[in-house]
JSON list of C-alpha atoms in Angstrom, two decimals:
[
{"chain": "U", "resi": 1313, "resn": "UNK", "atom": "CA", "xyz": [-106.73, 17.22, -89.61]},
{"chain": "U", "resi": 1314, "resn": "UNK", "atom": "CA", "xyz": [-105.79, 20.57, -90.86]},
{"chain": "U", "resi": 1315, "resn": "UNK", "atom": "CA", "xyz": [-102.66, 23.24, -89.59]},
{"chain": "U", "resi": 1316, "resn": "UNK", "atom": "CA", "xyz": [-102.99, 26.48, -90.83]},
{"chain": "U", "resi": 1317, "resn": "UNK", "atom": "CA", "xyz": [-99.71, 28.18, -89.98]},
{"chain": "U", "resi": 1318, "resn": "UNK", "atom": "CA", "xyz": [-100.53, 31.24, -92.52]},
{"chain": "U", "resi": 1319, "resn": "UNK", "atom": "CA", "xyz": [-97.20, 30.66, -94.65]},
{"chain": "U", "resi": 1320, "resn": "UNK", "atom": "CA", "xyz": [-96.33, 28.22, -96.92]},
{"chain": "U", "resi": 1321, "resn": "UNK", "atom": "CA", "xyz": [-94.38, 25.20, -95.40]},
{"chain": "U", "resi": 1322, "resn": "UNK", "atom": "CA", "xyz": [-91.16, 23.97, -97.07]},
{"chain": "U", "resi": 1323, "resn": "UNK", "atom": "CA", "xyz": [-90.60, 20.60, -95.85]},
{"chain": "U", "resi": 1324, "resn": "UNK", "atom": "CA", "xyz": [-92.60, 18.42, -92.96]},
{"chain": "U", "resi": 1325, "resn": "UNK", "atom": "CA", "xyz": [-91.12, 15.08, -91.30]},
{"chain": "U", "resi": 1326, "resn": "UNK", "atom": "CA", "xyz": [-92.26, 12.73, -88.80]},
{"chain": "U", "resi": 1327, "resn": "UNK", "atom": "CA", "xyz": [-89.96, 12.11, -86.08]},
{"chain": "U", "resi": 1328, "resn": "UNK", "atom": "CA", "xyz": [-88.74, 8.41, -85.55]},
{"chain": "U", "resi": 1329, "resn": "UNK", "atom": "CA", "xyz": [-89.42, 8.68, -81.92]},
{"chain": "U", "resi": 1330, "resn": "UNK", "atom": "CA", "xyz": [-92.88, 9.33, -81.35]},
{"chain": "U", "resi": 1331, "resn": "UNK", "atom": "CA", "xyz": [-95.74, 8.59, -83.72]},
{"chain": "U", "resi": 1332, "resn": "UNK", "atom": "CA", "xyz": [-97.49, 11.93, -82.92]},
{"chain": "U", "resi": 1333, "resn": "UNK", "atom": "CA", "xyz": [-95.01, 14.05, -83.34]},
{"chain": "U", "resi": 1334, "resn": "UNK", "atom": "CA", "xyz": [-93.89, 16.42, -86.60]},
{"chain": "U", "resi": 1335, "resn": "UNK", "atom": "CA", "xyz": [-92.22, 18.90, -87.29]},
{"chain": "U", "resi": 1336, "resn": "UNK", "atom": "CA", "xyz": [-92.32, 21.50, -90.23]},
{"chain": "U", "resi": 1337, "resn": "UNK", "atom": "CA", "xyz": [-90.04, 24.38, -91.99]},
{"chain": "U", "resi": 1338, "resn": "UNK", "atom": "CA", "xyz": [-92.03, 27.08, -93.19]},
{"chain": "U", "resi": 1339, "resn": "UNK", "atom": "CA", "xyz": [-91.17, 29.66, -95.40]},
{"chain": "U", "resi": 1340, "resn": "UNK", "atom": "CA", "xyz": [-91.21, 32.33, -92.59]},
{"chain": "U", "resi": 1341, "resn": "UNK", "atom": "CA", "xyz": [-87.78, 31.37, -91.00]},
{"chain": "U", "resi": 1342, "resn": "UNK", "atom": "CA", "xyz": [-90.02, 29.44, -88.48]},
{"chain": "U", "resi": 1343, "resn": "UNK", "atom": "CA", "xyz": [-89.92, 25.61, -87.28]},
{"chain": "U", "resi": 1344, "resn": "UNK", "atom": "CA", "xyz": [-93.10, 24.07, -85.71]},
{"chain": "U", "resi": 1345, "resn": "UNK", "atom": "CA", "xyz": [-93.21, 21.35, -83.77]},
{"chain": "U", "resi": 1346, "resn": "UNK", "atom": "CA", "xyz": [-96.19, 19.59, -83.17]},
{"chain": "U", "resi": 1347, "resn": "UNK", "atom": "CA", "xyz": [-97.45, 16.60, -80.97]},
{"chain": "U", "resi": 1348, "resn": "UNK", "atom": "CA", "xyz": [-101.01, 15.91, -81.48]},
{"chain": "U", "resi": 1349, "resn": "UNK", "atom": "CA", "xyz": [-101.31, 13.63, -78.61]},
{"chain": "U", "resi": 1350, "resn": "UNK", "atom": "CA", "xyz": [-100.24, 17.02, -76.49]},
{"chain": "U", "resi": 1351, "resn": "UNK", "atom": "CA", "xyz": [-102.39, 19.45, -78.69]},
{"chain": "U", "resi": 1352, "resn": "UNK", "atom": "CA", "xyz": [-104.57, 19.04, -82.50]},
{"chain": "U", "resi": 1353, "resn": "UNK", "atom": "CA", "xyz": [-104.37, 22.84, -82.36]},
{"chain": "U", "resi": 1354, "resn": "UNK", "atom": "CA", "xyz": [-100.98, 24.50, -80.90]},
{"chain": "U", "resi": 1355, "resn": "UNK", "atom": "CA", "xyz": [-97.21, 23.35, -81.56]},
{"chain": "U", "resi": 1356, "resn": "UNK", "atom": "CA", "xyz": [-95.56, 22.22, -78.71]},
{"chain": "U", "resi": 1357, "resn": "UNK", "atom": "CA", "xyz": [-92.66, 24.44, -79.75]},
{"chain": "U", "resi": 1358, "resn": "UNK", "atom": "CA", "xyz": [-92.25, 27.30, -82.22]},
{"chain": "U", "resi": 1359, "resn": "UNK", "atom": "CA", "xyz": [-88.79, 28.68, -82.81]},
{"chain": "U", "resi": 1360, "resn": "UNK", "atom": "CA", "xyz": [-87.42, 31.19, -85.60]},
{"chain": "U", "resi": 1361, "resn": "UNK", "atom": "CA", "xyz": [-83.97, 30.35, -87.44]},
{"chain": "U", "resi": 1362, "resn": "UNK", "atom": "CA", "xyz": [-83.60, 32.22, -90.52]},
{"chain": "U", "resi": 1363, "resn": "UNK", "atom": "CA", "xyz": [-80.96, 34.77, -90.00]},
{"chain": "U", "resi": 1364, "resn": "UNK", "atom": "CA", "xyz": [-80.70, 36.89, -93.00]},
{"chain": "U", "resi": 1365, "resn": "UNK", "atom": "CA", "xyz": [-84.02, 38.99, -94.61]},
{"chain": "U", "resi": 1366, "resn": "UNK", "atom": "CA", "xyz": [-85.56, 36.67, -97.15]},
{"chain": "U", "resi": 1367, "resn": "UNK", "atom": "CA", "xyz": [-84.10, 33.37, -96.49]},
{"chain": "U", "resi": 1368, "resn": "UNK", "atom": "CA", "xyz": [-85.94, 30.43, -95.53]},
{"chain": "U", "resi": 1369, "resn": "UNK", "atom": "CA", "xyz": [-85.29, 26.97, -93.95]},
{"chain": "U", "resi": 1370, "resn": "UNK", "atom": "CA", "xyz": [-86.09, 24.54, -96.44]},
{"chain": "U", "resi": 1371, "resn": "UNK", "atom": "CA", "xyz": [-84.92, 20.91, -95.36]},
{"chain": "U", "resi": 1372, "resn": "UNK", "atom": "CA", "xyz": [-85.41, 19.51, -91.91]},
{"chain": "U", "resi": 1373, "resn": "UNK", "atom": "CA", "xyz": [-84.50, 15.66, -90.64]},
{"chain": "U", "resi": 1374, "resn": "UNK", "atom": "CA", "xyz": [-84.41, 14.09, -87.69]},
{"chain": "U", "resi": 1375, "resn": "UNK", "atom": "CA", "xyz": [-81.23, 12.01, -86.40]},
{"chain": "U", "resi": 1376, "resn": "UNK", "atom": "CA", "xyz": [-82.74, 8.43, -86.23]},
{"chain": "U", "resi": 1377, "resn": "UNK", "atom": "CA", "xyz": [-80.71, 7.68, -82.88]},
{"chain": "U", "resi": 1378, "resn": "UNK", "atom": "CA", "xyz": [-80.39, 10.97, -80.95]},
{"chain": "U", "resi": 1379, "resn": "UNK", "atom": "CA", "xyz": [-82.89, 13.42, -80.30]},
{"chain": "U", "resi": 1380, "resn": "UNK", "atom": "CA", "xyz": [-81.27, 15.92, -82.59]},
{"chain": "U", "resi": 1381, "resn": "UNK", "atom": "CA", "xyz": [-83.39, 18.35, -85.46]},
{"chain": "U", "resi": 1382, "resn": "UNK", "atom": "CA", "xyz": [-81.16, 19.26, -88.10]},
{"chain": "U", "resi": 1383, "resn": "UNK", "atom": "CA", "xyz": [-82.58, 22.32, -90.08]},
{"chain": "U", "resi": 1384, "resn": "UNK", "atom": "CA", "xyz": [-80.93, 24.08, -93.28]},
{"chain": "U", "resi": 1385, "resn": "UNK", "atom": "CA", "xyz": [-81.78, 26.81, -95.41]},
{"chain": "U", "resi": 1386, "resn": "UNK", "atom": "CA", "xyz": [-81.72, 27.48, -99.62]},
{"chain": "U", "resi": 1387, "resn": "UNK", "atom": "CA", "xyz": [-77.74, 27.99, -98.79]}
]
């Protein structure tokens, strides 16, 4: 399979939860989640997080007991 999110991602990791689902920090302030039981072509969830022109989020992890995305920039 192949994602083309037209930026360059910054870090990807699988959440503990479900096996088909990812998410990714791309170097447009963005965070995609995907599910690829739910959709191969869409993210089930798109949201932007960099707050200051020309920063990126860089580092994402997910809590391994709560349902929590934790999401940090070059800061």
């Amino acid at each position: 399979m192949r994602f083309d999110l037209c930026t360059s991602l910054e870090d990807i990791g699988w959440s503990p939860y479900t096996s088909t689902t990812f998410a990714v920090a791309a170097a447009d302030g963005k965070v995609y989640i995907f599910d690829i039981h739910a959709s191969k072509l869409e993210p089930i969830c798109e949201q932007f997080l960099a707050s200051e022109q020309g920063k990126s989020c860089t580092k994402l992890a997910f809590n391994p007991t709560h349902p929590i995305l934790l999401v940090g920039d070059e800061t």
